Amino acid sequence: MTMPLGQKITFYVLLIVSALLIFAPTLMAFVMSFMSNKDILTGSMPTSLTLDNYRQAFSTFPLMQYLINSVVVSVLIMLGQLVLSSLAAYAFVFLEFKGRDILFYIFIATMMVPFEASVIPNFHIIRDLGWIDSYAGLTVPFFAMAFGTFLLRQNFKTIPKELREASLIAGMGDFKFYLTVVMPVAKTSLVTLGVYGFLTSWNMYLWPLLATTNDNVRTVQIGLKQMQTQEQLNQWGVIMAGAVIVIIPTLLLLFLGQKKLQKGLTEGALK
Amino acid sequence: MKNIEMTDITKSYDKQKNVLNEINLTIGEGEFFVLVGPSGSGKSTLLRMIAGLEDITDGIMKIDDRVVNHLPPKDRDLSMVFQNYALYPHMSVEQNILFGLQAKKVGKEEQRRRLIETTDMMGLGDYLKRKPRELSGGQRQRVALARAVVSQAPVCLMDEPLSNLDAKLRASMRVEIRRLQKRLGLTMVYVTHDQVEAMTMGDRIMVLHDGSIQQVGNPIELYNEPANLFVASFIGSPKMNIGKAVLNRAEGRLIVEDELNINASESLMSDIPNDASITVGIRAEHLTYATKEDATHFMEAVNVENLGNETTIAFELNNEIWTVKWPGQWEIEVGEMVPVKISCEDLAIFDTGSGRLIRAAKRVSKGAVPV
Ligand SMILES: Nc1ncnc2c1ncn2[C@@H]1O[C@H](COP(=O)(O)OP(=O)(O)OP(=O)(O)O)[C@@H](O)[C@H]1O
Ligand SMILES: [Mg+2]
C-alpha cells in the first residue's frame, strides 16, 4: 500500500502512542519487578536494578509448584481439546449421517452460552465425582470445545472430498485416514488451536479458583492472587516479579506464532 | 480381468429428478470404454457408481458377474484417477504412489519393484522425493496415473484426467494411456467431454445426454451413423452442419433452409416417410469445393480461418452457420460467393421431431488403401 508521507507519519505516531498506552501496564510491571521496594513506594525512577524480587518470589511462595501445575493443566486441556475437536470435526465433515448439519448447528449454538453460566453445574459434577483438587477436575470440563470444532471443521472442509474417496478405493478406514491424511494436512489449524487453547487455559482464573483448595494443584494465576492477599502492600516488587513470570509463556507463544496464529484464526472466516 | 454389466441403472440425488435414466450397458473385459457427453450429463455420476462411491438408486450393477450394488469400493478391486488428481499434498510422490499398496498390505519388496517399474514407465524417476505442489500439472497427472497403475487392479476408472493439460501434453498423454491400457489389458472406463479424446482413444464410445444413453458404438460408427441429431452434432470436429429441409417429391428436390436446392435421388426419397418433417446434416468434409463450372451451389463466406495446412470457412445459410474444412490454403474473401458441390448421397437425414436418424450419409471419406 502506498500513501503520502504526511499521512504515513500521522498513522505511525498514532499507532506508537496507542501501542505505548496499551503496553504501559506491562512495561511498568516489568520495570517494577527489578526495583527495590523503596523506589516503588516513593514513586521515583529506579536507582538500581536487582533480582531480589524474583529470588523472594520463588523462596516465599511455592511458585515453582504453581508453574508446574499450570503447565500440566494447560497442556492437558490443549491436548484434550485438539483430540476431541478434531475427531468431532472429522465426523461433521467426512461421515455422513442423518441430521448431521442440524446437529452441528446445535453444537455451535453452545458457543453462545457463556462459560460463567455453566460454572455451577460443572462444579456440581466434579464435586460429585470427587474431582475437586485434582488435575481431572481442572481440565476435563474444557475438553469439549465448540469453537475448536468449528475452526477445524472449516479447515477440514477445504480438504477435497476426492482425497477421502481415493483412500476409500485404496481400502483405508476412517481412523487411518484421519491420522495419516487429515491431521498432517490440517497442521496449521491444529497448531493455531493448540496455542489458543494453551493460552486460554493458562490465563484461566475463575475455574481453578473454584476447583482447587490447596497448593498442590493450584495454578499460577491463583497463586498470584494469593501472593497479593497474603503479603503486605509494600511487597509490590515481588508481586510484579510473579506477574512477569506468569506472562512469559503468553508473550513467547505470541511472538513466535503470531503469523501462524493470525492465519489459522482467520482461515475459517469468510473470504 | 473383469467385465462390467449394468442393468437399468438409475440415479437420483434428490429422489425427484433422475440424473441417470435406466442405463443398460456391458463393458467387456480389456475394453477401452469412453463415456462422453456435455457438462452435467451424468458421466462422473455413473463412474462414481461403478467405483462404489455413490449409491445406486435403482438397477443392478455387476462386476465380473457378481452383483456389487452394496459392495464397498475397496472390495471392487479397481483403481480410479480423479479429475483433480486427488494427490495427498503432504506426501512425496513416492508416498503418494505407494499409498494404496500400504493399505492393501503388499510386501515391501513387491512395493519397490512395482514403484520402479511404474515410475520408469511414467518418467517420474527424478521426482520421487518431491511434494505434489512442486510438480507441474502434467507431472501431477502422471503421478495420479502411476498411483492407479501401481495398484494393478484389473479395472481402471478415469474421470477427465487430461482436462487440465495443454494441447501438446494432452496429445502425448492420450497415446501413453492408450498404450498402457493395452499392455496391461485393463478394463478401462474413461470419462471425457472432449470428443477428440473419445474418438482417438475409445474401443467403444457411449454418448450420454441428460442422463440417457444416446448411442453406444465404436468411434467410426458414431461418426458415420449418428443415431440422432445430438450425437451428430456432438461427435466430429468441426461439428456436422445441420439445417431444416423440405422435400419436394414432385420435382425431386430437397430444399434446405429455404436456400439450398439439392437434387434428391430416388432412393433418398423412398427412404423418407411421406409426412416426415426432416432435418439434414452434412459433414464438413462432404461440402467439397468446386470450380465455377461444376459447382452445384454458391455460398456466402462469412469467416475464413487459414491454418496453413487446411482452411476452415464458415458460410451463412439462412440463420445457420455451416463450416467446411478444406485441405491447403485458400484465398477467400469474407463476403465472397464460393462455389461448392453438395450431393444428396452425403446427406444424413433426421426426423426433426424426435431427432432420430432416418438415413445415414451413403458415402464415407475413405483414405487411400495401400495395396
Ligand atoms: N452430490 C450431488 N448432489 C446433487 N446433485 C448432484 C450431485 N452431484 C452431481 N449432481 C448433479 O447430477 C448431474 C450430473 O452430474 P455429473 O457430475 O455426473 O456430471 P458430468 O457429466 O460429470 O459433468 P462434467 O462434465 O461437468 O463433469 C448434474 O446435474 C449435477 O448437478
Ligand atoms: Mg464430471
XYZ file of C-alpha atoms and ligand atoms in Angstrom:
674
model
C 0.000 0.000 0.000
C 1.300 3.421 -0.826
C 0.233 6.589 0.967
C 1.540 10.123 1.173
C 4.400 10.631 3.619
C 2.439 13.016 5.851
C -0.340 10.509 6.249
C 2.131 7.762 6.941
C 3.775 9.762 9.737
C 0.414 10.525 11.322
C -0.532 6.866 11.195
C 2.666 5.714 12.760
C 2.588 8.323 15.516
C -0.963 7.298 16.386
C -0.037 3.638 16.301
C 3.006 4.151 18.518
C 1.060 6.188 21.041
C -1.716 3.646 21.312
C 0.767 0.806 21.478
C 2.512 2.533 24.358
C -0.798 3.170 26.122
C -1.805 -0.456 25.859
C 1.585 -1.795 26.732
C 2.299 0.642 29.577
C 0.996 -1.509 32.463
C 3.014 -4.487 31.320
C 6.061 -2.342 30.908
C 5.584 -0.837 34.351
C 5.208 -4.253 35.906
C 8.343 -5.403 34.141
C 10.387 -2.433 35.365
C 8.928 -2.589 38.878
C 9.865 -6.239 39.205
C 13.506 -5.191 39.127
C 13.152 -2.226 41.523
C 13.687 -2.144 45.234
C 10.670 -1.566 47.441
C 11.862 1.857 48.456
C 11.941 3.087 44.883
C 8.499 1.701 44.167
C 6.870 3.281 47.171
C 8.448 6.680 46.668
C 7.440 6.525 43.028
C 10.865 7.584 41.830
C 12.748 6.322 38.822
C 14.716 3.138 39.550
C 18.021 3.956 41.183
C 19.306 0.407 40.998
C 18.133 -2.816 39.356
C 18.027 -6.004 41.359
C 16.875 -9.615 41.041
C 15.902 -9.763 44.726
C 12.203 -9.700 43.975
C 12.486 -12.832 41.849
C 14.504 -14.649 44.469
C 11.958 -13.735 47.083
C 9.025 -14.743 44.940
C 10.421 -18.217 44.463
C 11.528 -18.672 48.067
C 8.462 -17.428 49.949
C 5.850 -18.974 47.673
C 5.560 -22.386 46.005
C 5.776 -20.542 42.703
C 7.525 -23.443 41.031
C 4.698 -25.768 42.001
C 2.160 -23.284 40.661
C 4.045 -23.066 37.390
C 4.243 -26.816 37.015
C 0.539 -27.119 37.784
C -0.274 -24.508 35.207
C 1.837 -26.184 32.565
C 0.287 -29.588 33.271
C -3.245 -28.235 33.263
C -2.741 -26.145 30.130
C -1.072 -28.936 28.202
C -3.736 -31.425 29.224
C -6.529 -29.089 28.190
C -4.768 -28.298 24.943
C -4.308 -31.955 24.047
C -7.819 -32.869 25.114
C -9.268 -30.093 23.024
C -7.192 -30.997 19.992
C -8.169 -34.638 20.117
C -11.865 -34.105 20.774
C -12.300 -31.152 18.425
C -10.529 -32.808 15.555
C -12.443 -36.052 15.971
C -15.744 -34.190 16.154
C -14.831 -32.022 13.185
C -13.870 -35.128 11.241
C -17.272 -36.622 11.888
C -19.018 -33.419 10.859
C -17.106 -33.287 7.592
C -16.333 -36.810 6.452
C -19.018 -39.013 7.946
C -22.467 -38.887 6.507
C -25.375 -39.398 8.827
C -28.895 -38.108 9.166
C -29.243 -34.708 10.786
C -25.539 -34.016 10.655
C -25.860 -30.355 9.792
C -28.591 -29.689 12.324
C -26.543 -31.379 14.989
C -23.614 -29.214 14.028
C -25.599 -26.002 14.344
C -26.903 -27.019 17.737
C -23.346 -27.826 18.711
C -22.174 -24.434 17.509
C -25.008 -22.705 19.327
C -23.382 -23.739 22.597
C -20.712 -21.168 21.846
C -23.327 -18.576 22.798
C -23.620 -19.934 26.323
C -21.096 -18.009 28.398
C -18.765 -20.130 30.462
C -19.948 -18.496 33.658
C -23.424 -19.899 33.104
C -22.123 -23.439 33.187
C -19.814 -22.990 36.151
C -22.299 -24.118 38.774
C -23.452 -27.321 37.068
C -19.873 -28.144 36.180
C -18.844 -27.597 39.750
C -21.577 -29.925 40.993
C -20.433 -32.612 38.613
C -16.778 -32.541 39.543
C -17.667 -32.385 43.215
C -19.876 -35.440 42.879
C -17.108 -37.195 41.017
C -14.688 -36.272 43.765
C -12.505 -34.378 41.345
C -12.009 -31.298 43.473
C -8.293 -30.662 43.889
C -7.324 -32.905 41.018
C -5.967 -32.328 37.529
C -9.017 -34.109 36.136
C -11.355 -31.593 37.736
C -9.286 -28.748 36.386
C -9.053 -29.997 32.837
C -11.825 -32.339 31.745
C -14.652 -29.741 31.743
C -12.782 -27.854 28.999
C -12.105 -30.710 26.621
C -15.256 -30.333 24.549
C -14.886 -27.083 22.680
C -17.406 -25.812 20.175
C -15.101 -23.152 18.830
C -12.312 -25.609 18.137
C -14.661 -27.986 16.402
C -15.962 -25.130 14.302
C -12.492 -23.944 13.378
C -11.305 -27.399 12.415
C -14.485 -28.216 10.554
C -13.977 -25.171 8.358
C -10.434 -26.281 7.758
C -11.309 -29.908 7.046
C -13.927 -28.786 4.579
C -11.213 -27.358 2.376
C -9.748 -30.854 2.030
C -11.048 -32.158 -1.300
C -13.586 -34.927 -0.944
C -11.665 -36.854 -3.567
C -8.856 -37.443 -1.089
C -11.225 -39.402 1.106
C -12.640 -41.205 -1.897
C -9.200 -42.149 -3.153
C -8.450 -43.609 0.261
C -11.768 -45.476 0.225
C -10.806 -47.120 -3.042
C -7.407 -47.955 -1.614
C -9.211 -49.581 1.281
C -8.296 -47.223 4.086
C -10.528 -46.913 7.128
C -11.738 -43.686 8.691
C -9.351 -43.671 11.591
C -6.293 -44.257 9.474
C -7.376 -41.572 7.041
C -7.858 -39.185 9.964
C -4.385 -39.917 11.271
C -2.359 -40.127 8.081
C -4.074 -37.562 5.885
C -6.378 -35.170 7.715
C -4.100 -34.442 10.664
C -0.974 -33.621 8.632
C -2.907 -31.592 6.083
C -4.607 -29.519 8.795
C -1.383 -28.928 10.705
C -1.571 -25.138 10.653
C -5.028 -25.048 12.117
C -4.119 -27.595 14.744
C -1.135 -25.539 15.853
C -3.273 -22.427 15.987
C -5.937 -24.135 18.001
C -3.323 -25.634 20.296
C -1.744 -22.272 21.025
C -5.121 -20.705 21.517
C -6.226 -23.467 23.874
C -2.980 -23.347 25.817
C -3.105 -19.606 26.339
C -6.763 -19.568 27.298
C -6.269 -22.240 29.902
C -3.047 -20.665 31.123
C -4.911 -17.451 31.817
C -7.942 -19.122 33.339
C -8.869 -17.776 36.726
C -12.410 -18.477 37.859
C -12.470 -22.236 37.392
C -9.148 -23.084 39.053
C -10.198 -20.867 41.921
C -13.350 -22.904 42.433
C -11.909 -26.313 41.744
C -8.854 -26.118 43.987
C -8.397 -25.725 47.687
C -4.693 -26.359 48.179
C -1.315 -25.526 46.724
C -0.713 -28.989 45.263
C -2.824 -28.422 42.181
C -3.371 -24.680 42.278
C -2.373 -22.873 39.104
C -0.167 -19.872 38.866
C -2.936 -17.361 38.291
C -4.477 -18.262 41.621
C -1.083 -18.312 43.228
C -0.520 -14.778 42.083
C -3.705 -13.623 43.693
C -2.685 -15.388 46.902
C 0.585 -13.552 46.903
C -1.246 -10.291 46.752
C -3.603 -11.058 49.601
C -1.098 -12.690 51.910
C 1.590 -10.089 51.552
C 1.739 -6.611 52.896
C 1.185 -3.798 50.489
C 4.846 -2.941 50.486
C 5.747 -6.161 48.638
C 4.762 -4.862 45.183
C 8.090 -5.745 43.626
C 7.609 -9.407 44.477
C 4.101 -9.461 43.072
C 5.287 -7.862 39.856
C 8.087 -10.397 39.580
C 5.495 -13.155 39.867
C 3.319 -11.485 37.256
C 6.215 -11.191 34.810
C 6.984 -14.891 35.173
C 3.352 -15.688 34.545
C 3.075 -13.719 31.329
C 6.305 -15.034 29.827
C 4.736 -18.085 28.137
C 1.972 -15.950 26.679
C 4.422 -13.479 25.225
C 6.709 -16.201 23.947
C 3.921 -18.005 22.151
C 2.581 -14.788 20.723
C 5.927 -13.639 19.422
C 6.807 -16.989 17.935
C 3.463 -17.852 16.494
C 1.805 -14.559 15.717
C 1.796 -15.038 11.956
C 0.600 -18.621 12.153
C -1.999 -17.785 14.764
C -3.458 -14.998 12.683
C -3.537 -17.119 9.566
C -5.159 -20.014 11.326
C -7.783 -17.985 13.139
C -8.954 -16.160 10.042
C -8.946 -19.282 7.914
C -12.467 -20.175 8.886
C -13.695 -16.675 8.207
C -15.470 -15.705 5.019
C -13.106 -14.545 2.369
C -9.714 -59.357 -15.913
C -13.246 -58.247 -15.489
C -16.299 -57.066 -17.288
C -18.856 -54.598 -16.009
C -22.545 -55.060 -16.533
C -25.269 -52.555 -15.782
C -28.965 -53.251 -15.879
C -31.487 -50.416 -15.627
C -29.127 -48.331 -13.561
C -30.888 -45.222 -12.319
C -29.617 -42.478 -10.095
C -31.366 -39.650 -8.348
C -29.787 -37.386 -5.779
C -32.944 -35.732 -4.534
C -35.488 -38.527 -5.119
C -37.280 -36.310 -7.655
C -35.240 -35.823 -10.768
C -33.241 -38.637 -12.271
C -29.648 -37.792 -13.026
C -29.268 -41.114 -14.814
C -32.085 -42.975 -16.522
C -32.155 -46.749 -16.903
C -28.649 -47.261 -18.171
C -28.156 -50.653 -19.754
C -24.613 -51.363 -20.675
C -21.989 -54.055 -20.785
C -18.338 -53.184 -20.816
C -16.204 -56.071 -21.952
C -13.002 -57.094 -20.256
C -9.897 -55.432 -21.600
C -12.029 -52.861 -23.351
C -11.268 -49.146 -23.515
C -14.698 -47.692 -22.975
C -15.226 -43.966 -23.260
C -18.083 -42.101 -21.635
C -18.660 -38.817 -23.329
C -21.270 -36.097 -23.029
C -21.735 -32.425 -22.246
C -21.264 -30.997 -18.775
C -23.846 -32.188 -16.299
C -24.935 -35.191 -18.340
C -24.086 -37.612 -15.542
C -20.749 -39.043 -16.641
C -18.997 -38.613 -13.319
C -22.034 -39.907 -11.503
C -22.002 -43.122 -13.499
C -18.274 -43.565 -12.993
C -18.599 -42.989 -9.277
C -21.353 -45.552 -9.127
C -19.074 -48.105 -10.746
C -16.441 -47.225 -8.160
C -18.949 -47.594 -5.354
C -18.608 -44.002 -4.179
C -22.227 -43.243 -4.960
C -25.336 -45.209 -4.024
C -27.253 -46.868 -6.806
C -30.845 -45.680 -6.653
C -32.183 -48.462 -8.810
C -30.938 -51.223 -11.075
C -28.226 -53.831 -10.876
C -24.502 -53.351 -11.246
C -22.321 -56.378 -11.788
C -18.579 -56.605 -11.922
C -17.193 -59.936 -13.022
C -20.706 -61.409 -12.891
C -21.055 -60.554 -9.230
C -23.688 -58.076 -8.030
C -21.808 -55.219 -6.429
C -24.601 -52.775 -5.587
C -23.654 -52.748 -1.930
C -20.023 -53.725 -2.146
C -17.714 -51.100 -0.607
C -15.178 -49.512 -3.001
C -12.177 -51.290 -1.549
C -13.593 -54.722 -2.361
C -14.233 -53.942 -6.005
C -10.620 -54.310 -6.997
C -10.392 -51.214 -9.132
C -8.339 -48.058 -9.372
C -9.509 -44.564 -10.132
C -7.929 -41.380 -11.420
C -9.817 -38.346 -10.242
C -10.468 -35.242 -12.275
C -8.446 -33.107 -9.865
C -5.811 -35.825 -9.324
C -6.589 -36.123 -5.580
C -2.927 -36.348 -4.601
C -2.114 -36.145 -0.907
C -0.464 -32.716 -0.573
C 1.733 -33.598 2.404
C 3.185 -36.762 0.934
C 6.022 -37.117 -1.530
C 5.436 -38.513 -4.986
C 6.723 -41.864 -3.839
C 4.445 -41.988 -0.818
C 1.526 -40.956 -2.962
C 2.136 -43.738 -5.414
C 2.643 -46.385 -2.740
C -0.204 -45.139 -0.580
C -2.732 -47.665 -1.807
C -0.317 -50.566 -1.637
C 0.376 -49.989 2.029
C -3.325 -50.070 2.764
C -3.596 -53.290 0.754
C -0.684 -54.790 2.702
C 1.534 -55.519 -0.269
C 5.026 -56.643 0.780
C 7.873 -54.116 0.908
C 9.915 -55.733 -1.834
C 6.957 -56.059 -4.126
C 6.185 -52.376 -3.491
C 9.735 -51.391 -4.516
C 9.545 -53.472 -7.646
C 6.240 -52.023 -8.769
C 7.310 -48.488 -7.884
C 10.400 -48.680 -10.035
C 8.540 -50.294 -12.897
C 5.749 -47.726 -12.845
C 7.872 -44.644 -12.398
C 10.108 -45.760 -15.239
C 7.095 -46.122 -17.435
C 5.765 -42.675 -16.444
C 9.131 -40.955 -16.492
C 8.784 -39.895 -12.869
C 12.078 -41.293 -11.601
C 13.568 -37.866 -10.884
C 10.656 -36.559 -8.868
C 10.104 -39.260 -6.279
C 11.053 -37.090 -3.320
C 9.059 -34.035 -4.317
C 5.728 -32.910 -2.960
C 2.828 -32.598 -5.411
C 2.847 -28.802 -5.255
C 6.393 -28.807 -6.563
C 5.285 -30.527 -9.753
C 3.820 -29.190 -12.957
C 0.282 -30.092 -13.936
C 1.441 -32.749 -16.344
C 3.710 -34.333 -13.759
C 0.928 -34.426 -11.184
C -1.238 -36.042 -13.754
C 1.338 -38.724 -14.271
C 1.606 -39.303 -10.533
C -2.145 -39.794 -10.399
C -1.897 -42.249 -13.280
C 1.018 -44.016 -11.638
C -0.988 -44.416 -8.466
C -3.735 -46.110 -10.420
C -1.370 -48.306 -12.421
C 0.718 -49.436 -9.482
C -2.289 -50.996 -7.817
C -2.529 -53.432 -10.741
C -6.274 -53.514 -10.357
C -7.915 -55.026 -13.411
C -10.500 -52.264 -13.726
C -9.404 -48.661 -14.094
C -11.690 -45.648 -13.972
C -10.584 -42.227 -15.158
C -12.543 -39.004 -14.828
C -11.406 -36.395 -17.321
C -7.778 -36.968 -16.442
C -6.402 -34.796 -19.216
C -8.679 -31.802 -18.884
C -6.074 -29.572 -17.265
C -3.242 -30.155 -19.676
C -2.110 -28.131 -22.641
C -2.866 -29.414 -26.112
C 0.534 -30.912 -26.769
C 0.886 -32.749 -23.486
C -2.660 -33.934 -23.838
C -1.918 -35.468 -27.197
C 1.077 -37.379 -25.888
C -0.740 -38.484 -22.720
C -3.559 -39.839 -24.862
C -1.109 -42.137 -26.548
C 0.562 -43.120 -23.284
C -2.671 -44.028 -21.535
C -3.875 -45.967 -24.502
C -0.628 -47.942 -24.752
C -0.623 -48.666 -21.073
C -4.174 -49.931 -21.128
C -3.439 -52.283 -23.999
C -0.233 -53.539 -22.448
C -1.781 -54.301 -19.083
C -5.051 -55.473 -20.589
C -7.028 -53.182 -18.286
C -10.741 -52.770 -18.466
C -10.861 -49.015 -18.765
C -13.784 -46.665 -18.272
C -12.719 -43.234 -19.343
C -14.818 -40.099 -18.886
C -14.290 -37.058 -21.032
C -16.255 -34.241 -22.561
C -13.716 -33.875 -25.317
C -14.894 -35.671 -28.404
C -11.398 -35.793 -29.882
C -10.248 -37.846 -26.894
C -13.296 -40.027 -27.259
C -12.693 -40.647 -30.948
C -8.987 -41.309 -30.679
C -8.869 -43.469 -27.571
C -12.021 -45.486 -27.300
C -12.675 -49.005 -28.471
C -16.264 -48.075 -27.916
C -17.916 -44.800 -27.025
C -21.090 -44.105 -25.159
C -22.675 -40.708 -25.657
C -24.642 -39.538 -22.666
C -27.039 -36.620 -22.646
C -29.311 -35.588 -19.782
C -28.743 -38.918 -18.102
C -29.811 -41.054 -21.024
C -27.752 -43.108 -23.416
C -27.827 -41.558 -26.857
C -25.719 -44.126 -28.617
C -23.120 -46.767 -27.924
C -20.727 -47.913 -30.598
C -17.237 -47.740 -31.947
C -15.954 -44.293 -32.909
C -16.360 -44.645 -36.670
C -19.880 -45.963 -36.297
C -20.796 -42.940 -34.239
C -19.214 -40.679 -36.776
C -20.765 -42.240 -39.854
C -24.129 -43.201 -38.491
C -25.041 -40.972 -35.575
C -28.247 -42.289 -34.064
C -29.698 -38.841 -33.622
C -29.102 -35.124 -34.031
C -27.440 -34.846 -30.648
C -24.789 -37.418 -31.429
C -24.402 -35.975 -34.921
C -23.524 -32.545 -33.622
C -21.534 -33.816 -30.627
C -19.171 -36.174 -32.419
C -16.855 -34.743 -35.045
C -14.918 -31.541 -35.300
C -15.956 -29.178 -36.753
C -19.444 -30.271 -35.906
C -21.827 -31.590 -38.501
C -23.655 -28.897 -40.444
C -27.354 -29.061 -39.773
C -30.323 -27.473 -41.475
C -34.074 -27.902 -41.697
C -35.222 -29.247 -45.021
C -38.354 -29.707 -47.058
C -38.699 -32.448 -49.625
C -40.468 -31.625 -52.843
C -41.296 -35.065 -54.207
C -42.912 -33.884 -57.425
C -39.799 -32.113 -58.608
C -37.385 -34.435 -56.837
C -35.748 -31.629 -54.926
C -34.729 -31.108 -51.365
C -34.799 -27.511 -50.168
C -32.563 -26.866 -47.177
C -33.171 -23.806 -45.012
C -35.163 -22.250 -47.883
C -31.907 -21.621 -49.674
C -30.102 -24.680 -50.869
C -31.877 -26.545 -53.568
C -30.472 -30.042 -53.800
C -31.246 -32.737 -56.303
C -32.845 -35.661 -54.443
C -32.227 -39.195 -55.630
C -34.946 -41.848 -55.878
C -33.508 -43.900 -53.067
C -33.356 -40.866 -50.804
C -36.995 -40.075 -51.450
C -38.059 -43.633 -50.832
C -36.203 -43.704 -47.515
C -38.070 -40.704 -46.175
C -41.577 -41.335 -44.832
C -44.252 -39.269 -46.519
C -45.288 -36.846 -43.846
C -41.950 -36.576 -42.065
C -40.561 -33.164 -41.261
C -36.854 -33.561 -41.713
C -33.526 -32.061 -40.816
C -30.447 -32.776 -42.852
C -26.843 -32.931 -41.725
C -23.684 -32.882 -43.730
C -20.111 -33.334 -42.559
C -17.685 -30.518 -43.186
C -15.557 -32.648 -45.496
C -18.549 -33.525 -47.696
C -19.142 -29.932 -48.664
C -16.462 -30.058 -51.310
C -15.018 -27.235 -53.320
C -15.753 -26.946 -56.987
C -14.834 -24.871 -59.981
C -17.380 -22.312 -61.138
C -18.452 -24.747 -63.883
C -19.209 -27.895 -61.894
C -20.460 -26.154 -58.753
C -23.906 -27.169 -57.578
C -24.266 -24.224 -55.245
C -22.716 -20.903 -54.303
C -22.474 -19.963 -50.666
C -21.501 -16.716 -48.980
C -18.358 -16.934 -46.847
C -18.689 -15.132 -43.500
C -15.460 -16.215 -41.855
C -12.217 -17.688 -43.092
C -9.596 -19.291 -40.860
C -6.393 -20.163 -42.620
C -4.457 -22.685 -40.547
C -1.675 -23.306 -43.019
C -2.317 -26.937 -43.877
C -6.052 -26.507 -44.028
C -8.631 -23.773 -44.176
C -11.871 -23.555 -42.255
C -14.532 -21.495 -43.965
C -17.859 -20.577 -42.430
C -20.850 -19.974 -44.660
C -24.105 -18.388 -43.737
C -27.212 -20.273 -44.624
C -30.376 -18.551 -43.567
C -29.751 -18.489 -39.799
C -27.379 -21.421 -39.631
C -23.626 -21.274 -39.914
C -22.134 -24.102 -41.913
C -18.450 -24.786 -41.820
C -16.219 -26.601 -44.216
C -12.653 -27.736 -43.819
C -10.607 -27.864 -46.961
C -7.020 -29.031 -47.228
C -4.436 -26.440 -48.228
C -4.533 -22.661 -48.152
C -7.452 -20.844 -49.671
C -7.538 -17.195 -50.650
C -11.157 -16.426 -49.981
C -12.516 -13.017 -49.041
C -15.285 -12.648 -46.500
C -18.473 -11.947 -48.411
C -17.346 -13.831 -51.497
C -19.747 -16.284 -53.114
C -17.870 -19.580 -53.072
C -18.717 -22.421 -55.467
C -19.310 -25.731 -53.676
C -20.551 -29.177 -54.529
C -23.223 -30.893 -52.459
C -24.535 -34.327 -53.232
C -27.650 -35.791 -51.672
C -25.716 -39.014 -51.065
C -23.643 -37.190 -48.427
C -26.652 -36.015 -46.505
C -27.718 -37.626 -43.270
C -31.456 -37.288 -42.791
C -33.011 -36.898 -39.350
C -36.557 -36.674 -38.129
C -36.939 -33.120 -36.829
C -39.373 -34.003 -34.067
C -37.612 -36.947 -32.450
C -34.151 -36.142 -33.779
C -33.744 -39.759 -34.846
C -31.688 -40.778 -37.823
C -33.752 -41.735 -40.856
C -30.986 -42.286 -43.332
C -27.223 -42.065 -42.896
C -24.901 -40.487 -45.397
C -24.149 -43.046 -48.086
C -20.574 -42.137 -48.694
C -17.801 -42.072 -46.152
C -14.494 -40.427 -46.823
C -12.139 -43.377 -47.036
C -8.420 -42.879 -47.045
C -6.463 -44.394 -49.874
C -5.841 -48.085 -49.183
C -2.288 -49.135 -49.940
C -2.135 -52.312 -51.976
N -23.790 -34.690 -4.885
C -24.748 -34.247 -5.715
N -25.934 -33.851 -5.232
C -26.917 -33.424 -6.061
N -26.799 -33.336 -7.392
C -25.633 -33.712 -7.940
C -24.549 -34.190 -7.134
N -23.515 -34.491 -7.944
C -23.937 -34.221 -9.196
N -25.206 -33.756 -9.198
C -25.998 -33.396 -10.399
O -26.026 -34.513 -11.240
C -25.907 -34.130 -12.593
C -24.786 -34.899 -13.259
O -23.573 -34.568 -12.630
P -22.196 -35.193 -13.070
O -21.169 -34.702 -12.116
O -22.342 -36.649 -13.217
O -21.970 -34.518 -14.491
P -20.780 -34.718 -15.511
O -21.365 -35.344 -16.727
O -19.654 -35.414 -14.858
O -20.389 -33.234 -15.869
P -18.939 -32.569 -16.051
O -18.527 -32.844 -17.462
O -19.204 -31.133 -15.856
O -18.025 -33.154 -15.033
C -25.697 -32.635 -12.601
O -26.910 -32.023 -12.975
C -25.342 -32.308 -11.188
O -25.849 -31.050 -10.842
Mg -17.664 -34.806 -14.149
